[in-house]
């Protein structure tokens, strides 16, 4: 699955290294169809994850954030639509932000990065922006 796209190859190699070093990852994508593909990938390789997009209910959103942020959580990654969530999303237990595809509005990408830069963050946050022609 990951051999057919340069971005997927990069993501695959990067996630292996990040998981080995104990990082927690936020993966942002503009389009929910691409999130569906990423979700299939995460299921296939066995990475535990949560997902929020525009169709996620408020209750589900809150419970997934709690599950991701709890001490000793088994969730390695959180898949998010760059436009989903909005106010109140605090994913400060993540130390890696991956912008799988950038939004046409750069301000939305900055707001997405802020999901990890919250009060309670204990590690430096690294941001990876995937870009291609």
PDB file of N, CA and C in Angstrom, residues 18-119:
ATOM      1  N   UNK A  18       9.739   6.917  14.544  1.00  0.00           N
ATOM      2  CA  UNK A  18       9.101   7.674  15.620  1.00  0.00           C
ATOM      3  C   UNK A  18       8.519   6.751  16.688  1.00  0.00           C
ATOM      4  N   UNK A  19       7.924   5.659  16.268  1.00  0.00           N
ATOM      5  CA  UNK A  19       7.354   4.721  17.242  1.00  0.00           C
ATOM      6  C   UNK A  19       8.449   4.082  18.075  1.00  0.00           C
ATOM      7  N   UNK A  20       9.575   3.758  17.433  1.00  0.00           N
ATOM      8  CA  UNK A  20      10.693   3.135  18.141  1.00  0.00           C
ATOM      9  C   UNK A  20      11.258   4.052  19.223  1.00  0.00           C
ATOM     10  N   UNK A  21      11.217   5.359  19.003  1.00  0.00           N
ATOM     11  CA  UNK A  21      11.760   6.286  19.998  1.00  0.00           C
ATOM     12  C   UNK A  21      10.711   6.765  21.002  1.00  0.00           C
ATOM     13  N   UNK A  22       9.486   6.255  20.888  1.00  0.00           N
ATOM     14  CA  UNK A  22       8.454   6.571  21.872  1.00  0.00           C
ATOM     15  C   UNK A  22       7.689   7.852  21.631  1.00  0.00           C
ATOM     16  N   UNK A  23       7.727   8.367  20.414  1.00  0.00           N
ATOM     17  CA  UNK A  23       6.996   9.597  20.094  1.00  0.00           C
ATOM     18  C   UNK A  23       5.510   9.316  19.950  1.00  0.00           C
ATOM     19  N   UNK A  24       4.730  10.363  20.056  1.00  0.00           N
ATOM     20  CA  UNK A  24       3.284  10.325  19.803  1.00  0.00           C
ATOM     21  C   UNK A  24       3.027  11.298  18.666  1.00  0.00           C
ATOM     22  N   UNK A  25       2.197  10.923  17.704  1.00  0.00           N
ATOM     23  CA  UNK A  25       2.109  11.607  16.422  1.00  0.00           C
ATOM     24  C   UNK A  25       0.695  12.118  16.142  1.00  0.00           C
ATOM     25  N   UNK A  26       0.626  13.349  15.606  1.00  0.00           N
ATOM     26  CA  UNK A  26      -0.609  13.890  15.045  1.00  0.00           C
ATOM     27  C   UNK A  26      -0.413  13.954  13.540  1.00  0.00           C
ATOM     28  N   UNK A  27      -1.329  13.378  12.765  1.00  0.00           N
ATOM     29  CA  UNK A  27      -1.253  13.423  11.303  1.00  0.00           C
ATOM     30  C   UNK A  27      -2.453  14.215  10.803  1.00  0.00           C
ATOM     31  N   UNK A  28      -2.169  15.343  10.153  1.00  0.00           N
ATOM     32  CA  UNK A  28      -3.223  16.212   9.635  1.00  0.00           C
ATOM     33  C   UNK A  28      -3.326  16.075   8.133  1.00  0.00           C
ATOM     34  N   UNK A  29      -4.557  16.089   7.666  1.00  0.00           N
ATOM     35  CA  UNK A  29      -4.820  15.970   6.241  1.00  0.00           C
ATOM     36  C   UNK A  29      -6.007  16.871   5.917  1.00  0.00           C
ATOM     37  N   UNK A  30      -5.959  17.515   4.783  1.00  0.00           N
ATOM     38  CA  UNK A  30      -7.035  18.414   4.390  1.00  0.00           C
ATOM     39  C   UNK A  30      -8.285  17.643   3.970  1.00  0.00           C
ATOM     40  N   UNK A  31      -8.089  16.529   3.278  1.00  0.00           N
ATOM     41  CA  UNK A  31      -9.224  15.801   2.707  1.00  0.00           C
ATOM     42  C   UNK A  31      -9.526  14.523   3.495  1.00  0.00           C
ATOM     43  N   UNK A  32     -10.796  14.325   3.823  1.00  0.00           N
ATOM     44  CA  UNK A  32     -11.169  13.160   4.608  1.00  0.00           C
ATOM     45  C   UNK A  32     -11.022  11.867   3.814  1.00  0.00           C
ATOM     46  N   UNK A  33     -11.088  11.921   2.513  1.00  0.00           N
ATOM     47  CA  UNK A  33     -10.862  10.710   1.701  1.00  0.00           C
ATOM     48  C   UNK A  33      -9.429  10.208   1.881  1.00  0.00           C
ATOM     49  N   UNK A  34      -8.492  11.135   1.969  1.00  0.00           N
ATOM     50  CA  UNK A  34      -7.104  10.739   2.219  1.00  0.00           C
ATOM     51  C   UNK A  34      -6.971  10.205   3.636  1.00  0.00           C
ATOM     52  N   UNK A  35      -7.726  10.767   4.585  1.00  0.00           N
ATOM     53  CA  UNK A  35      -7.744  10.219   5.946  1.00  0.00           C
ATOM     54  C   UNK A  35      -8.238   8.775   5.936  1.00  0.00           C
ATOM     55  N   UNK A  36      -9.208   8.471   5.069  1.00  0.00           N
ATOM     56  CA  UNK A  36      -9.688   7.088   4.954  1.00  0.00           C
ATOM     57  C   UNK A  36      -8.548   6.160   4.524  1.00  0.00           C
ATOM     58  N   UNK A  37      -7.740   6.602   3.566  1.00  0.00           N
ATOM     59  CA  UNK A  37      -6.602   5.805   3.098  1.00  0.00           C
ATOM     60  C   UNK A  37      -5.574   5.648   4.212  1.00  0.00           C
ATOM     61  N   UNK A  38      -5.296   6.750   4.923  1.00  0.00           N
ATOM     62  CA  UNK A  38      -4.349   6.684   6.037  1.00  0.00           C
ATOM     63  C   UNK A  38      -4.864   5.751   7.129  1.00  0.00           C
ATOM     64  N   UNK A  39      -6.163   5.780   7.369  1.00  0.00           N
ATOM     65  CA  UNK A  39      -6.753   4.895   8.376  1.00  0.00           C
ATOM     66  C   UNK A  39      -6.564   3.427   7.963  1.00  0.00           C
ATOM     67  N   UNK A  40      -6.778   3.130   6.683  1.00  0.00           N
ATOM     68  CA  UNK A  40      -6.529   1.767   6.192  1.00  0.00           C
ATOM     69  C   UNK A  40      -5.074   1.375   6.407  1.00  0.00           C
ATOM     70  N   UNK A  41      -4.163   2.292   6.123  1.00  0.00           N
ATOM     71  CA  UNK A  41      -2.728   2.031   6.313  1.00  0.00           C
ATOM     72  C   UNK A  41      -2.432   1.740   7.788  1.00  0.00           C
ATOM     73  N   UNK A  42      -2.917   2.579   8.693  1.00  0.00           N
ATOM     74  CA  UNK A  42      -2.652   2.400  10.122  1.00  0.00           C
ATOM     75  C   UNK A  42      -3.199   1.061  10.609  1.00  0.00           C
ATOM     76  N   UNK A  43      -4.381   0.690  10.123  1.00  0.00           N
ATOM     77  CA  UNK A  43      -4.947  -0.603  10.490  1.00  0.00           C
ATOM     78  C   UNK A  43      -4.086  -1.749   9.957  1.00  0.00           C
ATOM     79  N   UNK A  44      -3.626  -1.614   8.717  1.00  0.00           N
ATOM     80  CA  UNK A  44      -2.833  -2.657   8.073  1.00  0.00           C
ATOM     81  C   UNK A  44      -1.516  -2.913   8.797  1.00  0.00           C
ATOM     82  N   UNK A  45      -0.810  -1.841   9.190  1.00  0.00           N
ATOM     83  CA  UNK A  45       0.498  -2.021   9.836  1.00  0.00           C
ATOM     84  C   UNK A  45       0.388  -2.180  11.350  1.00  0.00           C
ATOM     85  N   UNK A  46      -0.801  -1.982  11.910  1.00  0.00           N
ATOM     86  CA  UNK A  46      -1.014  -2.245  13.331  1.00  0.00           C
ATOM     87  C   UNK A  46      -0.695  -1.106  14.275  1.00  0.00           C
ATOM     88  N   UNK A  47      -0.693   0.135  13.773  1.00  0.00           N
ATOM     89  CA  UNK A  47      -0.495   1.288  14.657  1.00  0.00           C
ATOM     90  C   UNK A  47      -1.834   1.654  15.305  1.00  0.00           C
ATOM     91  N   UNK A  48      -1.863   1.746  16.615  1.00  0.00           N
ATOM     92  CA  UNK A  48      -3.071   2.160  17.325  1.00  0.00           C
ATOM     93  C   UNK A  48      -3.265   3.662  17.114  1.00  0.00           C
ATOM     94  N   UNK A  49      -4.495   4.074  16.812  1.00  0.00           N
ATOM     95  CA  UNK A  49      -4.743   5.478  16.462  1.00  0.00           C
ATOM     96  C   UNK A  49      -6.147   5.897  16.878  1.00  0.00           C
ATOM     97  N   UNK A  50      -6.365   7.206  16.838  1.00  0.00           N
ATOM     98  CA  UNK A  50      -7.686   7.811  16.977  1.00  0.00           C
ATOM     99  C   UNK A  50      -7.903   8.668  15.736  1.00  0.00           C
ATOM    100  N   UNK A  51      -9.154   9.056  15.470  1.00  0.00           N
ATOM    101  CA  UNK A  51      -9.440   9.873  14.282  1.00  0.00           C
ATOM    102  C   UNK A  51     -10.568  10.853  14.574  1.00  0.00           C
ATOM    103  N   UNK A  52     -10.350  12.097  14.123  1.00  0.00           N
ATOM    104  CA  UNK A  52     -11.389  13.128  14.177  1.00  0.00           C
ATOM    105  C   UNK A  52     -11.464  13.781  12.808  1.00  0.00           C
ATOM    106  N   UNK A  53     -12.693  13.871  12.284  1.00  0.00           N
ATOM    107  CA  UNK A  53     -12.916  14.663  11.077  1.00  0.00           C
ATOM    108  C   UNK A  53     -14.234  15.410  11.266  1.00  0.00           C
ATOM    109  N   UNK A  54     -14.722  16.045  10.236  1.00  0.00           N
ATOM    110  CA  UNK A  54     -15.926  16.866  10.349  1.00  0.00           C
ATOM    111  C   UNK A  54     -17.178  16.100  10.729  1.00  0.00           C
ATOM    112  N   UNK A  55     -17.197  14.786  10.547  1.00  0.00           N
ATOM    113  CA  UNK A  55     -18.387  14.000  10.864  1.00  0.00           C
ATOM    114  C   UNK A  55     -18.347  13.406  12.271  1.00  0.00           C
ATOM    115  N   UNK A  56     -17.287  13.656  13.024  1.00  0.00           N
ATOM    116  CA  UNK A  56     -17.141  13.090  14.367  1.00  0.00           C
ATOM    117  C   UNK A  56     -18.016  13.865  15.354  1.00  0.00           C
ATOM    118  N   UNK A  57     -18.788  13.165  16.135  1.00  0.00           N
ATOM    119  CA  UNK A  57     -19.658  13.815  17.124  1.00  0.00           C
ATOM    120  C   UNK A  57     -18.827  14.407  18.258  1.00  0.00           C
ATOM    121  N   UNK A  58     -19.409  15.344  18.981  1.00  0.00           N
ATOM    122  CA  UNK A  58     -18.724  15.984  20.100  1.00  0.00           C
ATOM    123  C   UNK A  58     -18.341  15.001  21.192  1.00  0.00           C
ATOM    124  N   UNK A  59     -19.234  14.058  21.498  1.00  0.00           N
ATOM    125  CA  UNK A  59     -18.946  13.051  22.530  1.00  0.00           C
ATOM    126  C   UNK A  59     -17.774  12.172  22.120  1.00  0.00           C
ATOM    127  N   UNK A  60     -17.797  11.721  20.874  1.00  0.00           N
ATOM    128  CA  UNK A  60     -16.731  10.860  20.375  1.00  0.00           C
ATOM    129  C   UNK A  60     -15.406  11.612  20.348  1.00  0.00           C
ATOM    130  N   UNK A  61     -15.462  12.865  19.942  1.00  0.00           N
ATOM    131  CA  UNK A  61     -14.258  13.702  19.900  1.00  0.00           C
ATOM    132  C   UNK A  61     -13.631  13.803  21.281  1.00  0.00           C
ATOM    133  N   UNK A  62     -14.444  14.103  22.282  1.00  0.00           N
ATOM    134  CA  UNK A  62     -13.947  14.246  23.648  1.00  0.00           C
ATOM    135  C   UNK A  62     -13.385  12.937  24.191  1.00  0.00           C
ATOM    136  N   UNK A  63     -14.089  11.828  23.950  1.00  0.00           N
ATOM    137  CA  UNK A  63     -13.619  10.546  24.471  1.00  0.00           C
ATOM    138  C   UNK A  63     -12.313  10.114  23.795  1.00  0.00           C
ATOM    139  N   UNK A  64     -12.175  10.400  22.492  1.00  0.00           N
ATOM    140  CA  UNK A  64     -10.937  10.047  21.803  1.00  0.00           C
ATOM    141  C   UNK A  64      -9.762  10.897  22.300  1.00  0.00           C
ATOM    142  N   UNK A  65     -10.008  12.186  22.560  1.00  0.00           N
ATOM    143  CA  UNK A  65      -8.941  13.033  23.108  1.00  0.00           C
ATOM    144  C   UNK A  65      -8.507  12.534  24.477  1.00  0.00           C
ATOM    145  N   UNK A  66      -9.473  12.169  25.318  1.00  0.00           N
ATOM    146  CA  UNK A  66      -9.143  11.644  26.640  1.00  0.00           C
ATOM    147  C   UNK A  66      -8.335  10.358  26.529  1.00  0.00           C
ATOM    148  N   UNK A  67      -8.761   9.464  25.642  1.00  0.00           N
ATOM    149  CA  UNK A  67      -8.074   8.192  25.457  1.00  0.00           C
ATOM    150  C   UNK A  67      -6.638   8.413  24.964  1.00  0.00           C
ATOM    151  N   UNK A  68      -6.445   9.342  24.033  1.00  0.00           N
ATOM    152  CA  UNK A  68      -5.118   9.620  23.492  1.00  0.00           C
ATOM    153  C   UNK A  68      -4.213  10.259  24.548  1.00  0.00           C
ATOM    154  N   UNK A  69      -4.756  11.154  25.358  1.00  0.00           N
ATOM    155  CA  UNK A  69      -3.954  11.920  26.315  1.00  0.00           C
ATOM    156  C   UNK A  69      -3.730  11.229  27.656  1.00  0.00           C
ATOM    157  N   UNK A  70      -4.446  10.134  27.936  1.00  0.00           N
ATOM    158  CA  UNK A  70      -4.292   9.502  29.248  1.00  0.00           C
ATOM    159  C   UNK A  70      -2.891   8.898  29.404  1.00  0.00           C
ATOM    160  N   UNK A  71      -2.419   8.847  30.651  1.00  0.00           N
ATOM    161  CA  UNK A  71      -1.109   8.269  30.941  1.00  0.00           C
ATOM    162  C   UNK A  71      -1.072   6.810  30.499  1.00  0.00           C
ATOM    163  N   UNK A  72      -0.005   6.441  29.805  1.00  0.00           N
ATOM    164  CA  UNK A  72       0.167   5.066  29.364  1.00  0.00           C
ATOM    165  C   UNK A  72      -0.739   4.651  28.217  1.00  0.00           C
ATOM    166  N   UNK A  73      -1.278   5.615  27.487  1.00  0.00           N
ATOM    167  CA  UNK A  73      -2.175   5.309  26.376  1.00  0.00           C
ATOM    168  C   UNK A  73      -1.475   4.464  25.319  1.00  0.00           C
ATOM    169  N   UNK A  74      -2.206   3.505  24.774  1.00  0.00           N
ATOM    170  CA  UNK A  74      -1.649   2.660  23.712  1.00  0.00           C
ATOM    171  C   UNK A  74      -1.757   3.323  22.346  1.00  0.00           C
ATOM    172  N   UNK A  75      -2.446   4.453  22.271  1.00  0.00           N
ATOM    173  CA  UNK A  75      -2.642   5.141  20.996  1.00  0.00           C
ATOM    174  C   UNK A  75      -1.349   5.849  20.587  1.00  0.00           C
ATOM    175  N   UNK A  76      -0.836   5.457  19.432  1.00  0.00           N
ATOM    176  CA  UNK A  76       0.413   6.004  18.904  1.00  0.00           C
ATOM    177  C   UNK A  76       0.175   7.265  18.091  1.00  0.00           C
ATOM    178  N   UNK A  77      -0.947   7.329  17.390  1.00  0.00           N
ATOM    179  CA  UNK A  77      -1.189   8.440  16.469  1.00  0.00           C
ATOM    180  C   UNK A  77      -2.632   8.924  16.561  1.00  0.00           C
ATOM    181  N   UNK A  78      -2.809  10.151  16.089  1.00  0.00           N
ATOM    182  CA  UNK A  78      -4.129  10.750  16.008  1.00  0.00           C
ATOM    183  C   UNK A  78      -4.266  11.316  14.605  1.00  0.00           C
ATOM    184  N   UNK A  79      -5.254  10.838  13.852  1.00  0.00           N
ATOM    185  CA  UNK A  79      -5.515  11.316  12.499  1.00  0.00           C
ATOM    186  C   UNK A  79      -6.581  12.392  12.575  1.00  0.00           C
ATOM    187  N   UNK A  80      -6.292  13.541  11.972  1.00  0.00           N
ATOM    188  CA  UNK A  80      -7.221  14.666  12.047  1.00  0.00           C
ATOM    189  C   UNK A  80      -7.351  15.357  10.705  1.00  0.00           C
ATOM    190  N   UNK A  81      -8.543  15.827  10.432  1.00  0.00           N
ATOM    191  CA  UNK A  81      -8.751  16.734   9.317  1.00  0.00           C
ATOM    192  C   UNK A  81      -8.285  18.108   9.785  1.00  0.00           C
ATOM    193  N   UNK A  82      -7.575  18.844   8.932  1.00  0.00           N
ATOM    194  CA  UNK A  82      -7.054  20.143   9.354  1.00  0.00           C
ATOM    195  C   UNK A  82      -8.176  21.103   9.742  1.00  0.00           C
ATOM    196  N   UNK A  83      -9.350  20.899   9.210  1.00  0.00           N
ATOM    197  CA  UNK A  83     -10.468  21.807   9.505  1.00  0.00           C
ATOM    198  C   UNK A  83     -11.412  21.278  10.579  1.00  0.00           C
ATOM    199  N   UNK A  84     -11.187  20.070  11.034  1.00  0.00           N
ATOM    200  CA  UNK A  84     -12.062  19.495  12.069  1.00  0.00           C
ATOM    201  C   UNK A  84     -11.539  19.859  13.449  1.00  0.00           C
ATOM    202  N   UNK A  85     -12.406  19.778  14.394  1.00  0.00           N
ATOM    203  CA  UNK A  85     -11.977  19.979  15.776  1.00  0.00           C
ATOM    204  C   UNK A  85     -12.221  21.382  16.244  1.00  0.00           C
ATOM    205  N   UNK A  86     -11.378  22.292  15.841  1.00  0.00           N
ATOM    206  CA  UNK A  86     -11.545  23.670  16.249  1.00  0.00           C
ATOM    207  C   UNK A  86     -11.150  23.893  17.693  1.00  0.00           C
ATOM    208  N   UNK A  87     -11.921  24.721  18.364  1.00  0.00           N
ATOM    209  CA  UNK A  87     -11.611  25.101  19.732  1.00  0.00           C
ATOM    210  C   UNK A  87     -11.682  23.917  20.674  1.00  0.00           C
ATOM    211  N   UNK A  88     -10.803  23.919  21.646  1.00  0.00           N
ATOM    212  CA  UNK A  88     -10.867  22.937  22.707  1.00  0.00           C
ATOM    213  C   UNK A  88     -10.072  21.672  22.465  1.00  0.00           C
ATOM    214  N   UNK A  89      -9.406  21.552  21.333  1.00  0.00           N
ATOM    215  CA  UNK A  89      -8.611  20.341  21.090  1.00  0.00           C
ATOM    216  C   UNK A  89      -7.247  20.539  21.719  1.00  0.00           C
ATOM    217  N   UNK A  90      -6.936  19.708  22.694  1.00  0.00           N
ATOM    218  CA  UNK A  90      -5.642  19.740  23.355  1.00  0.00           C
ATOM    219  C   UNK A  90      -5.034  18.350  23.252  1.00  0.00           C
ATOM    220  N   UNK A  91      -4.023  18.230  22.400  1.00  0.00           N
ATOM    221  CA  UNK A  91      -3.340  16.951  22.223  1.00  0.00           C
ATOM    222  C   UNK A  91      -1.870  17.127  22.584  1.00  0.00           C
ATOM    223  N   UNK A  92      -1.646  17.674  23.776  1.00  0.00           N
ATOM    224  CA  UNK A  92      -0.300  18.034  24.223  1.00  0.00           C
ATOM    225  C   UNK A  92       0.581  16.834  24.518  1.00  0.00           C
ATOM    226  N   UNK A  93       0.028  15.625  24.537  1.00  0.00           N
ATOM    227  CA  UNK A  93       0.884  14.460  24.766  1.00  0.00           C
ATOM    228  C   UNK A  93       1.609  14.053  23.483  1.00  0.00           C
ATOM    229  N   UNK A  94       1.244  14.652  22.352  1.00  0.00           N
ATOM    230  CA  UNK A  94       1.931  14.377  21.087  1.00  0.00           C
ATOM    231  C   UNK A  94       3.137  15.298  20.960  1.00  0.00           C
ATOM    232  N   UNK A  95       4.225  14.751  20.411  1.00  0.00           N
ATOM    233  CA  UNK A  95       5.418  15.569  20.213  1.00  0.00           C
ATOM    234  C   UNK A  95       5.805  15.677  18.737  1.00  0.00           C
ATOM    235  N   UNK A  96       5.020  15.068  17.861  1.00  0.00           N
ATOM    236  CA  UNK A  96       5.270  15.128  16.421  1.00  0.00           C
ATOM    237  C   UNK A  96       3.989  15.550  15.713  1.00  0.00           C
ATOM    238  N   UNK A  97       4.104  16.506  14.800  1.00  0.00           N
ATOM    239  CA  UNK A  97       2.988  16.916  13.954  1.00  0.00           C
ATOM    240  C   UNK A  97       3.399  16.662  12.512  1.00  0.00           C
ATOM    241  N   UNK A  98       2.577  15.906  11.784  1.00  0.00           N
ATOM    242  CA  UNK A  98       2.828  15.657  10.371  1.00  0.00           C
ATOM    243  C   UNK A  98       1.682  16.263   9.579  1.00  0.00           C
ATOM    244  N   UNK A  99       2.015  17.203   8.713  1.00  0.00           N
ATOM    245  CA  UNK A  99       1.032  17.781   7.799  1.00  0.00           C
ATOM    246  C   UNK A  99       1.142  16.996   6.499  1.00  0.00           C
ATOM    247  N   UNK A 100       0.288  15.981   6.345  1.00  0.00           N
ATOM    248  CA  UNK A 100       0.378  15.092   5.191  1.00  0.00           C
ATOM    249  C   UNK A 100       0.101  15.851   3.900  1.00  0.00           C
ATOM    250  N   UNK A 101      -0.891  16.709   3.923  1.00  0.00           N
ATOM    251  CA  UNK A 101      -1.085  17.650   2.812  1.00  0.00           C
ATOM    252  C   UNK A 101      -1.494  18.991   3.388  1.00  0.00           C
ATOM    253  N   UNK A 102      -0.920  20.036   2.852  1.00  0.00           N
ATOM    254  CA  UNK A 102      -1.147  21.384   3.373  1.00  0.00           C
ATOM    255  C   UNK A 102      -2.486  21.922   2.882  1.00  0.00           C
ATOM    256  N   UNK A 103      -3.089  22.729   3.725  1.00  0.00           N
ATOM    257  CA  UNK A 103      -4.327  23.398   3.367  1.00  0.00           C
ATOM    258  C   UNK A 103      -3.993  24.572   2.458  1.00  0.00           C
ATOM    259  N   UNK A 104      -4.926  24.984   1.630  1.00  0.00           N
ATOM    260  CA  UNK A 104      -4.688  26.140   0.756  1.00  0.00           C
ATOM    261  C   UNK A 104      -4.514  27.422   1.564  1.00  0.00           C
ATOM    262  N   UNK A 105      -5.063  27.430   2.769  1.00  0.00           N
ATOM    263  CA  UNK A 105      -4.924  28.581   3.662  1.00  0.00           C
ATOM    264  C   UNK A 105      -3.860  28.243   4.713  1.00  0.00           C
ATOM    265  N   UNK A 106      -2.684  28.892   4.667  1.00  0.00           N
ATOM    266  CA  UNK A 106      -1.614  28.544   5.606  1.00  0.00           C
ATOM    267  C   UNK A 106      -1.993  28.742   7.072  1.00  0.00           C
ATOM    268  N   UNK A 107      -2.954  29.603   7.352  1.00  0.00           N
ATOM    269  CA  UNK A 107      -3.383  29.833   8.733  1.00  0.00           C
ATOM    270  C   UNK A 107      -3.990  28.566   9.330  1.00  0.00           C
ATOM    271  N   UNK A 108      -4.679  27.775   8.512  1.00  0.00           N
ATOM    272  CA  UNK A 108      -5.293  26.531   8.985  1.00  0.00           C
ATOM    273  C   UNK A 108      -4.208  25.544   9.406  1.00  0.00           C
ATOM    274  N   UNK A 109      -3.116  25.482   8.650  1.00  0.00           N
ATOM    275  CA  UNK A 109      -2.006  24.602   9.026  1.00  0.00           C
ATOM    276  C   UNK A 109      -1.385  25.054  10.344  1.00  0.00           C
ATOM    277  N   UNK A 110      -1.256  26.353  10.537  1.00  0.00           N
ATOM    278  CA  UNK A 110      -0.704  26.861  11.801  1.00  0.00           C
ATOM    279  C   UNK A 110      -1.604  26.499  12.975  1.00  0.00           C
ATOM    280  N   UNK A 111      -2.906  26.614  12.781  1.00  0.00           N
ATOM    281  CA  UNK A 111      -3.841  26.235  13.838  1.00  0.00           C
ATOM    282  C   UNK A 111      -3.756  24.738  14.127  1.00  0.00           C
ATOM    283  N   UNK A 112      -3.544  23.942  13.078  1.00  0.00           N
ATOM    284  CA  UNK A 112      -3.395  22.495  13.263  1.00  0.00           C
ATOM    285  C   UNK A 112      -2.163  22.201  14.118  1.00  0.00           C
ATOM    286  N   UNK A 113      -1.063  22.876  13.842  1.00  0.00           N
ATOM    287  CA  UNK A 113       0.164  22.667  14.621  1.00  0.00           C
ATOM    288  C   UNK A 113      -0.040  23.030  16.082  1.00  0.00           C
ATOM    289  N   UNK A 114      -0.888  24.020  16.331  1.00  0.00           N
ATOM    290  CA  UNK A 114      -1.140  24.461  17.706  1.00  0.00           C
ATOM    291  C   UNK A 114      -1.813  23.395  18.560  1.00  0.00           C
ATOM    292  N   UNK A 115      -2.395  22.368  17.951  1.00  0.00           N
ATOM    293  CA  UNK A 115      -3.044  21.303  18.719  1.00  0.00           C
ATOM    294  C   UNK A 115      -2.052  20.605  19.644  1.00  0.00           C
ATOM    295  N   UNK A 116      -0.779  20.565  19.245  1.00  0.00           N
ATOM    296  CA  UNK A 116       0.251  19.930  20.075  1.00  0.00           C
ATOM    297  C   UNK A 116       0.981  20.943  20.945  1.00  0.00           C
ATOM    298  N   UNK A 117       0.951  22.218  20.565  1.00  0.00           N
ATOM    299  CA  UNK A 117       1.628  23.269  21.334  1.00  0.00           C
ATOM    300  C   UNK A 117       0.643  23.839  22.349  1.00  0.00           C
ATOM    301  N   UNK A 118       0.354  23.086  23.370  1.00  0.00           N
ATOM    302  CA  UNK A 118      -0.621  23.488  24.384  1.00  0.00           C
ATOM    303  C   UNK A 118       0.009  23.465  25.766  1.00  0.00           C
ATOM    304  N   UNK A 119      -0.716  24.037  26.707  1.00  0.00           N
ATOM    305  CA  UNK A 119      -0.293  23.978  28.102  1.00  0.00           C
ATOM    306  C   UNK A 119      -0.241  22.511  28.506  1.00  0.00           C
TER     307      UNK A 119
END
